[in-house]
Amino acid sequence: METISVLLAIMIAIGIGAMSPGPSFVLVSRISVANSRLHGLAAAVGMGIGGAFFAVLALAGLVALLERVEWLYLVLKCAGGLYLVYLGIAIWRGAREPMSVGPSDGRFALSVPRAFFLGVVTQVSNPKTAVVYASIFAALMPQEPPLALILALPPLIFLIEAGWYAVVAIAFSAPRSQRVYLSGKLWVDRLAGAVIGALGVRLIGESLALLRR
């Protein structure tokens, strides 16, 4: 019973974190509205894989290494920021390109595997997520967690992350959402690019601030 209560507490904390706005939400919503529901769901699965990857890192104790070897954490954080800046610029530059959504002409802005890849890379581009997971685990897990709890966490975190972003994908891939997107594609894409780029700049800024200490 104690194991179940601990697991539920961790899942609630992770779920609240997954629902908070960030680059992952922006990316999945844009992929869904600009392409198809399948593309959005592929990106959602990628987000889930990234979340499970961070859970494994946290459980393996590799986060402790990142905290101890500060320069390694800063390098990874800065690299993640640079990726988000690159992604933001790419979205901004493509804002003026005309696009048809839906299966009417059989063409989409990107392939389903590409949508999955973008989901994974965007999720793992922020090593801060791994530290958040480790903090939640440290705060809520017992000192000697049972093996069943350790084995259950990665797949359950995958389900939470992928499940939430699947909801986002379904909502934004609706025909009404796609019509709204087409009517304001230029400014929607520029806003998405600006948000993702700004989050990348923030990551880089945090890295440089820590470096000065």
PDB file of C-alpha atoms in Angstrom:
ATOM      1  CA  MET A   1       0.000   0.000   0.000  1.00  0.00           C
ATOM      2  CA  GLU A   2       2.856   2.378   0.850  1.00  0.00           C
ATOM      3  CA  THR A   3       4.456   1.677  -2.546  1.00  0.00           C
ATOM      4  CA  ILE A   4       1.210   2.558  -4.324  1.00  0.00           C
ATOM      5  CA  SER A   5       0.811   5.823  -2.396  1.00  0.00           C
ATOM      6  CA  VAL A   6       4.416   6.819  -3.179  1.00  0.00           C
ATOM      7  CA  LEU A   7       3.895   5.960  -6.835  1.00  0.00           C
ATOM      8  CA  LEU A   8       0.706   8.022  -6.999  1.00  0.00           C
ATOM      9  CA  ALA A   9       2.408  11.012  -5.374  1.00  0.00           C
ATOM     10  CA  ILE A  10       5.267  10.867  -7.880  1.00  0.00           C
ATOM     11  CA  MET A  11       2.893  10.498 -10.822  1.00  0.00           C
ATOM     12  CA  ILE A  12       0.849  13.534  -9.722  1.00  0.00           C
ATOM     13  CA  ALA A  13       4.011  15.639  -9.365  1.00  0.00           C
ATOM     14  CA  ILE A  14       5.323  14.530 -12.770  1.00  0.00           C
ATOM     15  CA  GLY A  15       1.914  15.093 -14.363  1.00  0.00           C
ATOM     16  CA  ILE A  16       1.699  18.660 -13.077  1.00  0.00           C
ATOM     17  CA  GLY A  17       5.188  19.304 -14.452  1.00  0.00           C
ATOM     18  CA  ALA A  18       4.281  17.850 -17.838  1.00  0.00           C
ATOM     19  CA  MET A  19       1.252  20.136 -18.116  1.00  0.00           C
ATOM     20  CA  SER A  20       3.220  23.312 -17.432  1.00  0.00           C
ATOM     21  CA  PRO A  21       3.790  25.384 -20.615  1.00  0.00           C
ATOM     22  CA  GLY A  22       7.145  24.996 -22.320  1.00  0.00           C
ATOM     23  CA  PRO A  23       8.861  24.191 -25.627  1.00  0.00           C
ATOM     24  CA  SER A  24       7.404  20.686 -25.671  1.00  0.00           C
ATOM     25  CA  PHE A  25       3.835  22.009 -25.600  1.00  0.00           C
ATOM     26  CA  VAL A  26       4.589  24.586 -28.292  1.00  0.00           C
ATOM     27  CA  LEU A  27       6.204  21.992 -30.557  1.00  0.00           C
ATOM     28  CA  VAL A  28       3.509  19.313 -30.243  1.00  0.00           C
ATOM     29  CA  SER A  29       0.683  21.811 -30.754  1.00  0.00           C
ATOM     30  CA  ARG A  30       2.352  23.308 -33.826  1.00  0.00           C
ATOM     31  CA  ILE A  31       3.175  19.912 -35.376  1.00  0.00           C
ATOM     32  CA  SER A  32      -0.434  18.792 -34.817  1.00  0.00           C
ATOM     33  CA  VAL A  33      -2.107  21.878 -36.239  1.00  0.00           C
ATOM     34  CA  ALA A  34       0.262  22.152 -39.207  1.00  0.00           C
ATOM     35  CA  ASN A  35       0.206  18.480 -40.209  1.00  0.00           C
ATOM     36  CA  SER A  36      -2.109  15.752 -38.940  1.00  0.00           C
ATOM     37  CA  ARG A  37      -3.218  13.984 -35.793  1.00  0.00           C
ATOM     38  CA  LEU A  38      -0.828  11.123 -36.562  1.00  0.00           C
ATOM     39  CA  HIS A  39       2.107  13.541 -36.688  1.00  0.00           C
ATOM     40  CA  GLY A  40       1.086  15.070 -33.356  1.00  0.00           C
ATOM     41  CA  LEU A  41       0.715  11.654 -31.748  1.00  0.00           C
ATOM     42  CA  ALA A  42       4.154  10.648 -33.068  1.00  0.00           C
ATOM     43  CA  ALA A  43       5.623  13.762 -31.426  1.00  0.00           C
ATOM     44  CA  ALA A  44       3.737  12.888 -28.217  1.00  0.00           C
ATOM     45  CA  VAL A  45       5.291   9.415 -28.194  1.00  0.00           C
ATOM     46  CA  GLY A  46       8.687  11.067 -28.673  1.00  0.00           C
ATOM     47  CA  MET A  47       8.007  13.258 -25.631  1.00  0.00           C
ATOM     48  CA  GLY A  48       7.145  10.137 -23.648  1.00  0.00           C
ATOM     49  CA  ILE A  49      10.379   8.427 -24.700  1.00  0.00           C
ATOM     50  CA  GLY A  50      12.330  11.506 -23.623  1.00  0.00           C
ATOM     51  CA  GLY A  51      10.578  11.553 -20.243  1.00  0.00           C
ATOM     52  CA  ALA A  52      11.279   7.854 -19.662  1.00  0.00           C
ATOM     53  CA  PHE A  53      14.922   8.454 -20.618  1.00  0.00           C
ATOM     54  CA  PHE A  54      15.235  11.170 -17.975  1.00  0.00           C
ATOM     55  CA  ALA A  55      13.553   8.909 -15.412  1.00  0.00           C
ATOM     56  CA  VAL A  56      16.127   6.191 -16.085  1.00  0.00           C
ATOM     57  CA  LEU A  57      18.936   8.754 -15.748  1.00  0.00           C
ATOM     58  CA  ALA A  58      17.573   9.954 -12.427  1.00  0.00           C
ATOM     59  CA  LEU A  59      17.117   6.413 -11.082  1.00  0.00           C
ATOM     60  CA  ALA A  60      20.600   5.406 -12.250  1.00  0.00           C
ATOM     61  CA  GLY A  61      22.149   8.237 -10.282  1.00  0.00           C
ATOM     62  CA  LEU A  62      23.631   9.909 -13.343  1.00  0.00           C
ATOM     63  CA  VAL A  63      21.980  13.166 -12.316  1.00  0.00           C
ATOM     64  CA  ALA A  64      24.215  13.162  -9.245  1.00  0.00           C
ATOM     65  CA  LEU A  65      27.194  13.082 -11.619  1.00  0.00           C
ATOM     66  CA  LEU A  66      25.840  16.092 -13.523  1.00  0.00           C
ATOM     67  CA  GLU A  67      25.418  17.978 -10.258  1.00  0.00           C
ATOM     68  CA  ARG A  68      28.919  17.065  -9.104  1.00  0.00           C
ATOM     69  CA  VAL A  69      30.663  17.720 -12.428  1.00  0.00           C
ATOM     70  CA  GLU A  70      29.191  21.176 -12.935  1.00  0.00           C
ATOM     71  CA  TRP A  71      30.886  21.906 -16.269  1.00  0.00           C
ATOM     72  CA  LEU A  72      29.295  18.813 -17.843  1.00  0.00           C
ATOM     73  CA  TYR A  73      25.839  19.943 -16.763  1.00  0.00           C
ATOM     74  CA  LEU A  74      26.521  23.448 -18.086  1.00  0.00           C
ATOM     75  CA  VAL A  75      27.698  22.074 -21.448  1.00  0.00           C
ATOM     76  CA  LEU A  76      24.579  19.928 -21.826  1.00  0.00           C
ATOM     77  CA  LYS A  77      22.333  22.773 -20.751  1.00  0.00           C
ATOM     78  CA  CYS A  78      23.965  25.208 -23.171  1.00  0.00           C
ATOM     79  CA  ALA A  79      23.765  22.649 -26.002  1.00  0.00           C
ATOM     80  CA  GLY A  80      20.056  22.190 -25.294  1.00  0.00           C
ATOM     81  CA  GLY A  81      19.576  25.947 -25.375  1.00  0.00           C
ATOM     82  CA  LEU A  82      21.375  26.225 -28.700  1.00  0.00           C
ATOM     83  CA  TYR A  83      19.149  23.507 -30.168  1.00  0.00           C
ATOM     84  CA  LEU A  84      16.000  25.332 -29.056  1.00  0.00           C
ATOM     85  CA  VAL A  85      17.318  28.597 -30.528  1.00  0.00           C
ATOM     86  CA  TYR A  86      18.030  26.783 -33.818  1.00  0.00           C
ATOM     87  CA  LEU A  87      14.543  25.254 -33.814  1.00  0.00           C
ATOM     88  CA  GLY A  88      12.951  28.624 -33.055  1.00  0.00           C
ATOM     89  CA  ILE A  89      14.825  30.311 -35.922  1.00  0.00           C
ATOM     90  CA  ALA A  90      13.841  27.503 -38.314  1.00  0.00           C
ATOM     91  CA  ILE A  91      10.149  27.881 -37.413  1.00  0.00           C
ATOM     92  CA  TRP A  92      10.340  31.688 -37.706  1.00  0.00           C
ATOM     93  CA  ARG A  93      12.019  31.513 -41.131  1.00  0.00           C
ATOM     94  CA  GLY A  94       9.408  29.070 -42.409  1.00  0.00           C
ATOM     95  CA  ALA A  95       6.508  31.248 -41.269  1.00  0.00           C
ATOM     96  CA  ARG A  96       6.014  32.808 -44.731  1.00  0.00           C
ATOM     97  CA  GLU A  97       6.006  29.471 -46.571  1.00  0.00           C
ATOM     98  CA  PRO A  98       2.496  28.535 -47.773  1.00  0.00           C
ATOM     99  CA  MET A  99       1.110  25.305 -46.395  1.00  0.00           C
ATOM    100  CA  SER A 100      -1.881  23.026 -46.883  1.00  0.00           C
ATOM    101  CA  VAL A 101      -2.988  20.984 -43.888  1.00  0.00           C
ATOM    102  CA  GLY A 102      -4.960  17.789 -43.798  1.00  0.00           C
ATOM    103  CA  PRO A 103      -4.784  14.793 -46.146  1.00  0.00           C
ATOM    104  CA  SER A 104      -6.478  16.509 -49.100  1.00  0.00           C
ATOM    105  CA  ASP A 105      -3.311  16.755 -51.173  1.00  0.00           C
ATOM    106  CA  GLY A 106      -1.316  14.047 -49.409  1.00  0.00           C
ATOM    107  CA  ARG A 107       1.488  16.453 -48.477  1.00  0.00           C
ATOM    108  CA  PHE A 108       2.592  17.467 -45.017  1.00  0.00           C
ATOM    109  CA  ALA A 109       5.250  19.787 -43.656  1.00  0.00           C
ATOM    110  CA  LEU A 110       7.272  16.872 -42.280  1.00  0.00           C
ATOM    111  CA  SER A 111       7.222  13.086 -42.074  1.00  0.00           C
ATOM    112  CA  VAL A 112       5.833  11.106 -39.141  1.00  0.00           C
ATOM    113  CA  PRO A 113       9.301   9.762 -38.170  1.00  0.00           C
ATOM    114  CA  ARG A 114      10.605  13.331 -38.262  1.00  0.00           C
ATOM    115  CA  ALA A 115       7.795  14.428 -35.930  1.00  0.00           C
ATOM    116  CA  PHE A 116       8.745  11.610 -33.535  1.00  0.00           C
ATOM    117  CA  PHE A 117      12.423  12.607 -33.711  1.00  0.00           C
ATOM    118  CA  LEU A 118      11.624  16.248 -32.992  1.00  0.00           C
ATOM    119  CA  GLY A 119       9.582  15.157 -29.974  1.00  0.00           C
ATOM    120  CA  VAL A 120      12.430  13.118 -28.518  1.00  0.00           C
ATOM    121  CA  VAL A 121      15.143  15.718 -29.170  1.00  0.00           C
ATOM    122  CA  THR A 122      13.072  18.615 -27.847  1.00  0.00           C
ATOM    123  CA  GLN A 123      12.280  16.719 -24.650  1.00  0.00           C
ATOM    124  CA  VAL A 124      15.886  15.699 -23.966  1.00  0.00           C
ATOM    125  CA  SER A 125      17.315  19.092 -24.973  1.00  0.00           C
ATOM    126  CA  ASN A 126      16.703  20.371 -21.442  1.00  0.00           C
ATOM    127  CA  PRO A 127      18.761  18.434 -18.852  1.00  0.00           C
ATOM    128  CA  LYS A 128      17.020  20.510 -16.196  1.00  0.00           C
ATOM    129  CA  THR A 129      14.092  18.087 -16.559  1.00  0.00           C
ATOM    130  CA  ALA A 130      16.292  15.262 -15.324  1.00  0.00           C
ATOM    131  CA  VAL A 131      17.176  17.287 -12.236  1.00  0.00           C
ATOM    132  CA  VAL A 132      13.472  17.967 -11.613  1.00  0.00           C
ATOM    133  CA  TYR A 133      12.748  14.241 -11.843  1.00  0.00           C
ATOM    134  CA  ALA A 134      15.603  13.472  -9.469  1.00  0.00           C
ATOM    135  CA  SER A 135      14.330  16.082  -7.000  1.00  0.00           C
ATOM    136  CA  ILE A 136      10.837  14.570  -7.064  1.00  0.00           C
ATOM    137  CA  PHE A 137      12.239  11.076  -6.603  1.00  0.00           C
ATOM    138  CA  ALA A 138      14.466  12.196  -3.735  1.00  0.00           C
ATOM    139  CA  ALA A 139      11.599  13.972  -1.998  1.00  0.00           C
ATOM    140  CA  LEU A 140       8.955  11.266  -2.363  1.00  0.00           C
ATOM    141  CA  MET A 141      10.700   7.901  -2.661  1.00  0.00           C
ATOM    142  CA  PRO A 142      11.565   5.852   0.450  1.00  0.00           C
ATOM    143  CA  GLN A 143      15.225   5.504   1.404  1.00  0.00           C
ATOM    144  CA  GLU A 144      15.257   1.899   0.175  1.00  0.00           C
ATOM    145  CA  PRO A 145      12.667   1.769  -2.626  1.00  0.00           C
ATOM    146  CA  PRO A 146      11.392  -1.670  -3.626  1.00  0.00           C
ATOM    147  CA  LEU A 147      12.465  -3.023  -6.995  1.00  0.00           C
ATOM    148  CA  ALA A 148       8.866  -2.974  -8.219  1.00  0.00           C
ATOM    149  CA  LEU A 149       8.708   0.791  -7.676  1.00  0.00           C
ATOM    150  CA  ILE A 150      11.969   1.390  -9.534  1.00  0.00           C
ATOM    151  CA  LEU A 151      10.873  -0.758 -12.476  1.00  0.00           C
ATOM    152  CA  ALA A 152       7.428   0.826 -12.648  1.00  0.00           C
ATOM    153  CA  LEU A 153       8.553   4.465 -12.796  1.00  0.00           C
ATOM    154  CA  PRO A 154      10.014   4.750 -16.358  1.00  0.00           C
ATOM    155  CA  PRO A 155       7.031   3.172 -18.184  1.00  0.00           C
ATOM    156  CA  LEU A 156       4.523   5.100 -16.069  1.00  0.00           C
ATOM    157  CA  ILE A 157       6.340   8.370 -16.717  1.00  0.00           C
ATOM    158  CA  PHE A 158       6.283   7.522 -20.417  1.00  0.00           C
ATOM    159  CA  LEU A 159       2.507   7.068 -20.213  1.00  0.00           C
ATOM    160  CA  ILE A 160       2.038  10.374 -18.385  1.00  0.00           C
ATOM    161  CA  GLU A 161       4.205  12.416 -20.756  1.00  0.00           C
ATOM    162  CA  ALA A 162       2.952  10.725 -23.928  1.00  0.00           C
ATOM    163  CA  GLY A 163      -0.647  10.764 -22.658  1.00  0.00           C
ATOM    164  CA  TRP A 164      -0.685  14.489 -21.925  1.00  0.00           C
ATOM    165  CA  TYR A 165       0.878  15.418 -25.248  1.00  0.00           C
ATOM    166  CA  ALA A 166      -1.486  13.037 -27.041  1.00  0.00           C
ATOM    167  CA  VAL A 167      -4.348  15.122 -25.589  1.00  0.00           C
ATOM    168  CA  VAL A 168      -2.599  18.247 -26.913  1.00  0.00           C
ATOM    169  CA  ALA A 169      -2.148  16.597 -30.329  1.00  0.00           C
ATOM    170  CA  ILE A 170      -5.801  15.573 -30.570  1.00  0.00           C
ATOM    171  CA  ALA A 171      -7.009  19.046 -29.562  1.00  0.00           C
ATOM    172  CA  PHE A 172      -4.784  20.927 -31.995  1.00  0.00           C
ATOM    173  CA  SER A 173      -5.251  18.545 -34.933  1.00  0.00           C
ATOM    174  CA  ALA A 174      -9.003  19.184 -35.048  1.00  0.00           C
ATOM    175  CA  PRO A 175     -10.204  20.758 -38.339  1.00  0.00           C
ATOM    176  CA  ARG A 176     -11.256  23.965 -36.575  1.00  0.00           C
ATOM    177  CA  SER A 177      -7.800  24.364 -35.042  1.00  0.00           C
ATOM    178  CA  GLN A 178      -6.208  23.813 -38.439  1.00  0.00           C
ATOM    179  CA  ARG A 179      -8.440  26.423 -40.083  1.00  0.00           C
ATOM    180  CA  VAL A 180      -7.504  28.951 -37.419  1.00  0.00           C
ATOM    181  CA  TYR A 181      -3.838  28.091 -37.925  1.00  0.00           C
ATOM    182  CA  LEU A 182      -4.021  28.567 -41.701  1.00  0.00           C
ATOM    183  CA  SER A 183      -5.726  31.932 -41.320  1.00  0.00           C
ATOM    184  CA  GLY A 184      -2.934  33.235 -39.109  1.00  0.00           C
ATOM    185  CA  LYS A 185       0.006  30.991 -40.013  1.00  0.00           C
ATOM    186  CA  LEU A 186       2.543  33.814 -40.297  1.00  0.00           C
ATOM    187  CA  TRP A 187       1.974  35.137 -36.800  1.00  0.00           C
ATOM    188  CA  VAL A 188       1.315  31.741 -35.186  1.00  0.00           C
ATOM    189  CA  ASP A 189       4.617  30.394 -36.523  1.00  0.00           C
ATOM    190  CA  ARG A 190       6.481  33.536 -35.538  1.00  0.00           C
ATOM    191  CA  LEU A 191       5.028  33.366 -32.031  1.00  0.00           C
ATOM    192  CA  ALA A 192       5.944  29.667 -31.730  1.00  0.00           C
ATOM    193  CA  GLY A 193       9.442  30.328 -33.039  1.00  0.00           C
ATOM    194  CA  ALA A 194       9.891  33.275 -30.693  1.00  0.00           C
ATOM    195  CA  VAL A 195       8.722  31.297 -27.641  1.00  0.00           C
ATOM    196  CA  ILE A 196      10.957  28.302 -28.379  1.00  0.00           C
ATOM    197  CA  GLY A 197      13.915  30.569 -29.205  1.00  0.00           C
ATOM    198  CA  ALA A 198      13.377  32.615 -26.026  1.00  0.00           C
ATOM    199  CA  LEU A 199      13.344  29.447 -23.920  1.00  0.00           C
ATOM    200  CA  GLY A 200      16.604  28.410 -25.574  1.00  0.00           C
ATOM    201  CA  VAL A 201      18.155  31.800 -24.830  1.00  0.00           C
ATOM    202  CA  ARG A 202      16.990  31.441 -21.234  1.00  0.00           C
ATOM    203  CA  LEU A 203      18.747  28.081 -20.943  1.00  0.00           C
ATOM    204  CA  ILE A 204      21.952  29.552 -22.354  1.00  0.00           C
ATOM    205  CA  GLY A 205      21.668  32.563 -20.046  1.00  0.00           C
ATOM    206  CA  GLU A 206      21.211  30.336 -17.006  1.00  0.00           C
ATOM    207  CA  SER A 207      24.293  28.346 -18.046  1.00  0.00           C
ATOM    208  CA  LEU A 208      26.420  31.489 -18.403  1.00  0.00           C
ATOM    209  CA  ALA A 209      25.139  32.830 -15.067  1.00  0.00           C
ATOM    210  CA  LEU A 210      26.185  29.626 -13.312  1.00  0.00           C
ATOM    211  CA  LEU A 211      29.551  29.772 -15.074  1.00  0.00           C
ATOM    212  CA  ARG A 212      30.261  33.217 -13.605  1.00  0.00           C
ATOM    213  CA  ARG A 213      29.754  32.034 -10.042  1.00  0.00           C
TER     214      ARG A 213
END
